[in-house]
Amino acid sequence: MKLKKLAIAAVCAFVAGSVYADKKTTETTPAEDVNTYRDYFMKRFPGVPLEEYANGVYAIDKVSRDNWEAVEEFPPYEPMIEDGETMWNTPFANGKTYGSCFNDDPAQRKNYPHWDDARKTVVTLPMAINECRTANGEKPLKYKKGAIANLLAYMAYESRGQKPTAEIPNDDALAAYNKGKQVYFARRGQFNFNCASCHMQSAGQKARADILSPALGHTTGWPVYRSKWGELGTLHRRYGGCMKQMRAAPYKAQGEEFRNLEYFMTHMNKDIEFNGPSARK
Amino acid sequence: MNTDTKRRVFLKGSLAAGTVAVAAGAGLLAPQAVLAAWPEKAFTAKSSEDALSGAFGSAASETSEQIKIKAPDIAENGAVVPVTITSDIAGIETIALLSTANNAPLVALFNMGQGAAADVSTRIKMGKTGDVVAVVKAGGKMLSNRKSVKVTIGGCGG
Amino acid sequence: MAKSSIKIRAKLKGGVTTVKCLMNHPMETGLRKDKKTGNPIPAHFIQDVVAKHNDAEVMNAQWSGSVSKNPYLAFKFNGGASGDSVSISWTDNKGASESATAKIK
């Protein structure tokens, strides 16, 4: 197991150049970042339309795509959407439902993550779900898998086709965006990697048997049923797993670092439709 | 001696299948009643030949291009390999699906009932690179085809 | 009635009914080990699947633990009419069973 991780890391390190990883993260504006980010992939994979990046590695690899399309014939996440719908419709002990926190509309994906100026923090959908629960006298759910992933699957399904609002309304929000960008490009862990080492510079290349997916579109399809997990998991679960593969201590799911990271990445993916839940290997 | 034993198993098998079709067609029996016992020997056999002998009484089959196997050339993840078997051979009674490189190669047996078309799909685990084999029993004949699938991430580990 | 863990889709086209279903089951081969304890995980998998169109059995399948977790099964049969029922039931090696019924669309 250790050996496999090392091998993946070694492959990444081998091809890691520097696109703009070494630039200071505050030197460029969000609009410039979006253009740089997108142009990079458009040049790297000519002919792949922007919206296709919602499908991760399946946008760029035919063989993987064939496997995936067969799985999508009857996707493994479908029962979880129904479980999530049941959660949405089941009242809390006080008689209220999730609808009371979300304008009675489960199609909320486009509104998250967003900058909450009163609290000076990025609010994600899983965080809003747990705040809804605690406000109604219920215990918060665990953030990585299980019930919250089911509810997110239902809400994501109802939101399919929406695009991120991805607004950065003021300087405080911009500061959170830049912190997220910092998390993305800061080198860390035993291998001294950043997220871009594998998912920009090495996207489409093989790390042993794995084809590294392009960073563009990475936030659109969550929650994801990963065959490797054999179950549904959340974006922050995957963030944590990625950091472990880099041999770095992962941040906490829904902690400030990952919420800022999600805010930054969602901004990079604006104009790409939300298409969760989805299936990955 | 050996051949006789195999032959007897085979005959018993086809006789049972005939009864199933009639009983099910008449709607007389609950599904549990018409099911043949799960063939443990076939499913625990370590080689494809033993598995087929356990299931059909014989491992001999002729290659037939009338059996089509759809499976990826390279499995994205050996834990989930999508496979579809189709055939236009008349009178198919049973389709056996095997993964030759697995510890126990026999993955599934599909017994065709009233009106069933030979067109089945499932997702299987493959431990390593090997062949996906479909063996069809039709009108007392055994026919087969195979497709090689490269597995880079094994589906049986833990 | 508790919600069944089997999801079924049945569609009629050109006189042929296509049935696709997804079952919820761990499908443990018995060969895997628990990552934390190192103990083998006992075999636990669906052995028998029966598919019926109204009361007639159209197919039955027998499986090993090599069918993927949360198994998928699709098959076709001739005939069937819109509104007819298709039922799927399974039994696993521990004797547990489930069944579900859907209407042909």
XYZ file of C-alpha atoms in Angstrom:
544
model
C 0.000 0.000 0.000
C 2.732 2.441 1.021
C 4.669 1.469 -2.047
C 1.769 2.242 -4.330
C 1.376 5.713 -2.902
C 5.058 6.333 -3.314
C 4.855 5.304 -6.936
C 1.982 7.653 -7.662
C 3.882 10.423 -5.991
C 7.029 9.676 -7.921
C 5.202 9.848 -11.233
C 3.691 13.179 -10.330
C 6.988 14.620 -9.182
C 8.706 13.504 -12.323
C 6.597 15.567 -14.659
C 5.868 18.467 -12.365
C 6.856 21.656 -14.093
C 5.495 24.957 -13.001
C 2.593 26.589 -14.728
C 1.849 29.284 -12.273
C 2.282 27.260 -9.173
C 5.220 29.293 -8.036
C 3.594 32.665 -8.485
C 2.383 34.464 -5.438
C -1.283 33.614 -5.136
C -2.480 37.168 -4.667
C -0.807 38.548 -7.794
C -3.685 37.686 -10.086
C -7.408 38.469 -9.984
C -10.112 35.750 -9.946
C -11.080 36.649 -13.519
C -7.473 36.209 -14.654
C -7.249 32.952 -12.729
C -10.340 31.568 -14.456
C -8.849 32.393 -17.850
C -5.409 30.976 -17.078
C -6.916 27.825 -15.630
C -9.284 27.237 -18.512
C -6.792 28.112 -21.256
C -4.342 25.678 -19.786
C -6.757 22.754 -20.183
C -8.137 23.928 -23.522
C -4.591 23.836 -24.913
C -3.730 20.636 -23.122
C -6.763 18.720 -24.404
C -7.827 20.375 -27.651
C -11.337 19.499 -28.775
C -12.684 18.734 -25.307
C -15.596 21.137 -24.753
C -15.699 23.043 -21.455
C -18.892 21.368 -20.214
C -17.299 17.914 -20.638
C -14.910 18.662 -17.773
C -17.837 18.005 -15.447
C -17.119 14.326 -16.149
C -13.580 14.254 -14.824
C -11.201 11.764 -16.387
C -14.006 10.536 -18.673
C -13.724 13.787 -20.596
C -10.235 12.852 -21.759
C -9.915 9.054 -21.827
C -11.981 6.844 -24.120
C -11.353 3.484 -22.423
C -12.268 4.816 -18.979
C -15.297 6.452 -20.505
C -16.560 3.137 -21.931
C -16.421 1.583 -18.449
C -18.175 4.585 -16.973
C -20.945 4.704 -19.562
C -21.763 1.058 -18.876
C -21.954 1.818 -15.143
C -24.185 4.839 -15.802
C -26.708 2.469 -17.468
C -27.961 1.970 -13.934
C -25.811 4.119 -11.698
C -24.918 2.754 -8.272
C -25.842 6.067 -6.623
C -29.490 5.910 -7.660
C -30.818 4.249 -4.482
C -29.011 6.898 -2.412
C -30.884 9.678 -4.216
C -34.116 8.081 -3.038
C -32.790 7.722 0.495
C -31.898 11.405 0.408
C -35.374 12.295 -0.821
C -36.853 10.405 2.120
C -34.620 12.424 4.450
C -35.740 15.654 2.803
C -39.410 14.740 3.310
C -39.115 13.321 6.822
C -39.903 15.881 9.541
C -37.498 16.518 12.410
C -38.725 15.850 15.958
C -40.096 19.412 16.025
C -42.238 18.759 12.950
C -40.230 20.973 10.590
C -38.301 19.653 7.591
C -35.116 20.570 5.711
C -37.395 22.551 3.421
C -37.870 25.102 6.209
C -34.166 26.008 5.931
C -33.983 25.914 2.121
C -37.120 27.737 0.874
C -38.835 24.370 0.380
C -36.619 23.801 -2.648
C -34.002 21.020 -2.696
C -32.391 22.464 -5.869
C -29.876 24.535 -3.890
C -26.599 23.509 -5.433
C -25.987 26.762 -7.311
C -26.134 28.778 -4.076
C -23.206 26.970 -2.452
C -20.514 27.566 -1.518
C -21.112 31.271 -0.873
C -19.563 34.033 1.166
C -21.474 34.839 4.353
C -20.497 38.408 5.069
C -22.143 38.553 8.487
C -20.064 35.632 9.716
C -17.054 36.330 7.515
C -16.828 32.766 6.337
C -17.535 30.505 3.361
C -20.729 28.487 3.808
C -20.943 25.159 1.970
C -24.069 23.083 1.393
C -23.103 20.316 3.878
C -22.440 23.003 6.495
C -25.838 24.599 5.814
C -27.478 21.168 6.170
C -25.928 20.626 9.582
C -26.776 24.156 10.687
C -30.353 23.415 9.673
C -30.293 20.296 11.810
C -28.858 21.924 14.916
C -31.243 24.892 14.559
C -34.058 22.354 14.688
C -32.739 20.458 17.675
C -31.192 17.580 15.700
C -27.658 16.266 15.990
C -25.273 17.240 13.183
C -24.339 14.549 10.655
C -20.825 13.338 9.963
C -19.393 15.118 6.955
C -17.638 12.471 4.885
C -20.200 9.781 4.061
C -23.464 8.187 5.036
C -26.686 10.121 5.612
C -25.287 13.524 4.629
C -23.997 12.102 1.346
C -27.471 10.692 0.614
C -29.161 14.032 1.267
C -26.520 15.808 -0.829
C -27.131 13.270 -3.621
C -30.833 14.120 -3.660
C -30.220 17.873 -3.557
C -27.517 17.632 -6.232
C -29.795 15.525 -8.437
C -32.566 18.109 -8.129
C -29.990 20.799 -8.996
C -28.541 19.138 -12.096
C -27.955 21.675 -14.825
C -27.431 24.601 -12.457
C -24.176 26.513 -12.687
C -22.223 27.921 -9.766
C -23.120 31.445 -8.755
C -19.510 31.805 -7.578
C -19.733 35.434 -6.555
C -16.889 37.143 -4.770
C -18.784 40.120 -3.377
C -16.092 42.042 -1.473
C -12.522 42.141 -0.219
C -13.155 39.780 2.680
C -14.582 37.222 0.263
C -11.596 37.775 -2.004
C -9.328 37.081 0.950
C -11.101 33.727 1.496
C -10.758 32.993 -2.225
C -7.041 33.725 -2.058
C -6.676 31.505 0.995
C -8.363 28.715 -0.957
C -6.012 29.330 -3.870
C -3.142 29.179 -1.421
C -4.363 25.763 -0.197
C -4.513 24.631 -3.831
C -1.021 25.739 -4.820
C 0.935 25.450 -1.595
C 3.411 22.594 -1.690
C 3.043 20.251 1.213
C 3.634 16.780 2.597
C 6.511 14.411 2.352
C 6.614 14.762 -1.441
C 6.363 18.523 -1.541
C 3.391 18.481 -3.899
C 0.477 20.729 -4.510
C -2.906 19.883 -6.035
C -1.697 21.162 -9.415
C 1.295 18.803 -9.501
C -1.015 15.930 -10.328
C -4.188 17.528 -11.651
C -2.758 20.258 -13.865
C 0.816 19.472 -14.910
C 0.212 15.711 -15.017
C -3.488 15.562 -15.930
C -4.143 12.781 -18.425
C -0.909 10.994 -17.556
C -0.710 7.745 -15.728
C 0.307 7.380 -12.125
C 0.755 3.641 -12.284
C -2.656 2.363 -13.378
C -4.509 5.589 -12.637
C -5.093 8.277 -15.191
C -4.921 11.605 -13.404
C -8.085 13.628 -13.899
C -7.979 17.266 -14.987
C -8.496 19.786 -12.193
C -11.032 21.709 -14.225
C -14.516 20.533 -13.217
C -13.391 18.817 -10.048
C -16.144 20.234 -7.844
C -19.145 19.667 -10.109
C -20.141 16.028 -9.656
C -20.344 15.556 -5.900
C -21.272 13.515 -3.983
C -19.545 10.661 -5.809
C -20.036 6.897 -5.682
C -16.450 5.681 -5.972
C -16.102 2.014 -6.816
C -12.963 2.087 -4.707
C -15.047 3.155 -1.701
C -18.026 0.996 -2.702
C -20.188 3.808 -1.386
C -21.033 7.463 -1.693
C -18.655 10.090 -0.326
C -18.424 13.867 -0.145
C -16.012 16.306 -1.782
C -14.226 16.951 1.501
C -13.761 13.219 2.043
C -11.922 13.121 -1.277
C -9.901 16.232 -0.421
C -8.723 14.439 2.705
C -7.865 11.274 0.769
C -5.903 13.293 -1.789
C -3.854 14.952 0.925
C -3.060 11.583 2.479
C -1.834 10.374 -0.913
C 0.455 13.377 -0.975
C 1.632 12.207 2.424
C 0.386 15.321 4.110
C -1.799 15.524 7.189
C -5.300 16.202 5.877
C -7.358 19.186 6.989
C -10.712 18.573 8.632
C -13.783 18.058 6.477
C -15.716 21.349 6.496
C -12.873 23.099 8.297
C -11.992 26.582 7.085
C -9.160 25.422 4.797
C -11.281 23.007 2.776
C -14.231 25.394 2.625
C -11.952 28.096 1.196
C -10.500 25.548 -1.208
C -13.987 24.597 -2.373
C -14.800 28.292 -2.812
C -11.721 28.814 -4.995
C -12.255 25.633 -7.042
C -15.947 26.307 -7.564
C -15.007 29.710 -8.936
C -12.593 28.073 -11.382
C -15.468 25.848 -12.531
C -18.051 28.511 -13.141
C -19.944 27.998 -16.416
C -19.661 24.220 -15.938
C -22.927 22.601 -14.860
C -23.364 20.820 -11.582
C -24.013 17.173 -12.455
C -23.871 15.302 -9.173
C -24.224 12.734 -7.920
C -21.812 10.848 -10.143
C -19.882 7.589 -10.403
C -16.118 7.259 -10.479
C -13.851 4.262 -10.361
C -16.273 -44.361 -15.528
C -15.434 -40.714 -15.255
C -17.254 -39.870 -18.459
C -20.355 -41.733 -17.256
C -20.513 -39.762 -14.045
C -20.235 -36.531 -15.951
C -22.880 -37.648 -18.373
C -25.301 -38.532 -15.624
C -24.860 -35.145 -13.983
C -25.449 -33.512 -17.318
C -28.661 -35.435 -18.022
C -29.993 -34.755 -14.581
C -29.328 -31.098 -15.150
C -31.189 -30.853 -18.425
C -34.121 -32.857 -17.088
C -34.506 -30.499 -14.170
C -34.441 -27.524 -16.509
C -37.287 -29.002 -18.569
C -39.414 -29.398 -15.472
C -38.705 -25.846 -14.467
C -39.952 -24.408 -17.722
C -43.231 -26.301 -17.595
C -43.917 -25.652 -13.952
C -43.064 -21.980 -14.197
C -45.075 -21.635 -17.380
C -48.132 -23.035 -15.684
C -47.546 -20.734 -12.760
C -47.787 -23.610 -10.327
C -44.638 -23.276 -8.337
C -43.148 -20.612 -6.153
C -39.755 -19.437 -7.447
C -37.896 -21.032 -4.542
C -39.314 -24.409 -5.473
C -38.123 -24.360 -9.059
C -34.612 -23.227 -8.316
C -31.956 -25.871 -8.618
C -29.660 -26.043 -5.624
C -26.735 -23.608 -5.819
C -23.961 -25.723 -7.372
C -21.282 -25.286 -4.749
C -18.704 -27.483 -6.462
C -18.894 -25.460 -9.652
C -18.602 -22.150 -7.828
C -15.713 -23.164 -5.600
C -13.715 -24.915 -8.344
C -10.261 -23.399 -8.847
C -10.099 -23.959 -12.599
C -12.498 -23.075 -15.404
C -12.634 -26.727 -16.465
C -13.618 -27.981 -13.042
C -16.144 -25.198 -12.733
C -17.769 -26.096 -16.049
C -17.746 -29.799 -15.232
C -19.441 -28.970 -11.952
C -22.084 -26.871 -13.644
C -22.693 -28.803 -16.858
C -21.078 -32.195 -16.357
C -18.576 -31.383 -19.076
C -16.023 -28.704 -19.791
C -15.766 -29.324 -23.521
C -17.189 -26.641 -25.766
C -16.854 -25.413 -29.336
C -15.920 -21.821 -30.022
C -18.809 -19.898 -31.523
C -18.805 -16.387 -32.916
C -22.560 -16.398 -32.399
C -21.799 -15.571 -28.781
C -20.870 -11.920 -28.327
C -19.150 -10.621 -25.217
C -19.076 -6.917 -24.540
C -16.504 -5.945 -21.939
C -13.896 -3.178 -21.793
C -10.441 -3.881 -23.286
C -8.987 -2.380 -20.129
C -10.958 -2.497 -16.887
C -10.970 0.861 -15.149
C -11.304 -0.915 -11.817
C -11.256 -4.702 -11.500
C -13.902 -4.449 -8.789
C -16.492 -3.307 -11.311
C -16.090 -4.711 -14.828
C -19.227 -4.300 -16.931
C -20.008 -7.394 -19.045
C -22.797 -8.064 -21.541
C -23.364 -11.431 -23.211
C -25.624 -11.759 -26.210
C -26.253 -14.607 -28.615
C -28.582 -15.528 -31.457
C -28.127 -19.279 -30.924
C -31.541 -20.948 -30.750
C -32.759 -22.758 -27.658
C -30.265 -21.497 -25.085
C -30.897 -23.095 -21.694
C -28.015 -21.746 -19.655
C -25.246 -19.170 -19.986
C -22.193 -19.541 -17.759
C -20.006 -16.496 -17.158
C -16.413 -17.029 -16.065
C -13.360 -14.919 -15.352
C -10.422 -17.235 -16.022
C -7.881 -15.477 -13.813
C -10.073 -15.400 -10.716
C -9.354 -17.621 -7.743
C -12.675 -19.350 -8.407
C -13.411 -18.684 -12.108
C -17.176 -19.288 -12.253
C -18.944 -15.962 -11.689
C -22.536 -16.626 -12.690
C -25.001 -19.035 -14.289
C -28.030 -17.627 -16.060
C -30.829 -20.128 -16.626
C -33.219 -19.052 -19.321
C -36.928 -19.429 -18.647
C -40.027 -18.751 -20.687
C -39.461 -16.129 -23.380
C -36.024 -15.146 -22.140
C -33.714 -13.629 -24.750
C -30.027 -14.418 -24.612
C -28.980 -10.914 -23.596
C -27.700 -10.499 -20.062
C -25.542 -7.838 -18.447
C -23.883 -7.604 -15.072
C -20.779 -6.179 -13.394
C -18.094 -8.521 -12.153
C -14.876 -8.578 -10.133
C -11.652 -9.505 -11.877
C -8.582 -10.173 -9.761
C -6.123 -9.728 -12.586
C -5.796 -9.662 -16.366
C -7.535 -12.627 -17.959
C -10.358 -13.766 -20.203
C -14.045 -13.252 -19.696
C -15.601 -16.481 -20.972
C -19.209 -17.189 -21.854
C -20.276 -20.814 -22.200
C -23.705 -21.501 -23.595
C -25.685 -24.714 -23.308
C -28.222 -25.049 -26.105
C -29.976 -28.165 -27.396
C -27.480 -30.460 -25.691
C -24.506 -28.612 -27.201
C -21.907 -26.527 -25.429
C -20.600 -23.443 -27.210
C -18.302 -20.734 -25.964
C -16.482 -17.516 -26.695
C -14.014 -15.355 -24.809
C -12.687 -11.824 -24.603
C -9.511 -10.731 -22.913
C -9.727 -7.900 -20.394
C -6.653 -6.144 -19.068
C -6.905 -5.422 -15.370
C -4.556 -2.850 -13.882
C -6.301 -2.374 -10.550
C -7.369 -5.747 -9.183
C -10.887 -6.099 -7.892
C -10.482 -8.731 -5.221
C -7.977 -7.236 -2.812
C -8.667 -5.491 0.436
C -43.866 -2.159 4.080
C -40.199 -1.406 4.306
C -38.703 0.018 1.162
C -37.054 -2.704 -0.904
C -33.369 -2.365 -1.635
C -33.894 -3.662 -5.188
C -34.428 -1.027 -7.863
C -36.074 -2.233 -11.070
C -36.647 -0.588 -14.438
C -38.655 -2.495 -17.045
C -39.268 -1.082 -20.521
C -41.114 -2.507 -23.497
C -39.819 -1.797 -26.999
C -40.571 -3.634 -30.214
C -42.152 -6.589 -28.416
C -39.112 -7.104 -26.164
C -39.039 -6.144 -22.504
C -35.700 -4.939 -21.123
C -35.304 -5.247 -17.376
C -32.499 -3.507 -15.496
C -32.050 -3.826 -11.785
C -29.704 -2.818 -9.035
C -29.487 -4.669 -5.740
C -27.999 -3.540 -2.472
C -25.577 -6.155 -1.175
C -21.939 -6.214 0.039
C -21.027 -9.283 -2.100
C -18.118 -10.349 0.086
C -16.081 -13.154 -1.467
C -14.710 -14.422 1.842
C -11.175 -13.779 0.579
C -10.792 -10.172 1.702
C -9.244 -9.152 4.965
C -10.352 -6.411 7.282
C -7.823 -3.599 6.799
C -7.698 -2.736 10.484
C -7.819 -6.111 12.221
C -6.351 -8.326 9.500
C -9.130 -10.846 10.087
C -10.786 -12.395 7.046
C -14.197 -10.946 6.184
C -16.661 -13.851 5.970
C -18.246 -14.666 2.620
C -21.589 -12.928 2.202
C -23.069 -12.820 -1.275
C -26.238 -13.328 -3.260
C -26.470 -16.913 -4.526
C -29.812 -17.054 -6.285
C -31.781 -14.514 -8.256
C -35.216 -15.196 -9.713
C -36.878 -12.956 -12.296
C -40.565 -13.286 -13.075
C -42.895 -11.726 -15.619
C -46.303 -11.757 -13.923
C -46.246 -15.324 -12.549
C -43.927 -16.858 -15.125
C -40.259 -17.269 -14.396
C -38.282 -15.720 -17.251
C -34.836 -16.276 -15.818
C -32.992 -17.374 -12.750
C -29.360 -16.777 -11.993
C -26.862 -18.305 -9.646
C -23.950 -16.192 -8.539
C -20.615 -16.359 -6.786
C -19.035 -13.589 -4.735
C -17.310 -12.418 -7.936
C -20.344 -10.380 -8.919
C -19.575 -6.768 -7.969
C -20.781 -5.128 -4.776
C -24.293 -3.681 -5.115
C -24.976 -5.989 -8.068
C -26.351 -4.903 -11.410
C -28.361 -7.262 -13.593
C -30.001 -6.587 -16.934
C -31.824 -9.030 -19.195
C -34.452 -9.188 -21.915
C -37.472 -11.303 -22.598
C -39.943 -11.545 -25.458
C -43.440 -10.360 -24.819
C -44.730 -8.430 -21.887
C -47.208 -5.590 -22.016
C -47.272 -2.149 -20.533
C -48.555 -2.458 -16.971
C -47.489 -6.093 -16.522
C -45.442 -6.780 -13.443
C -41.809 -7.816 -13.300
C -40.474 -9.130 -10.035
C -36.945 -9.806 -8.879
C -36.030 -11.728 -5.762
C -32.693 -12.815 -4.352
C -31.443 -15.128 -1.632
C -27.949 -14.906 -0.187
C -25.616 -17.490 1.340
C -26.804 -16.575 4.833
C -30.409 -17.281 3.887
C -31.511 -13.635 3.772
C -33.757 -12.664 0.907
C -35.435 -9.671 -0.669
C -37.838 -9.085 -3.489
C -39.355 -6.217 -5.410
C -41.895 -5.722 -8.165
C -42.177 -3.067 -10.872
C -44.574 -2.373 -13.710
C -43.462 -2.540 -17.336
C -43.437 0.908 -18.937
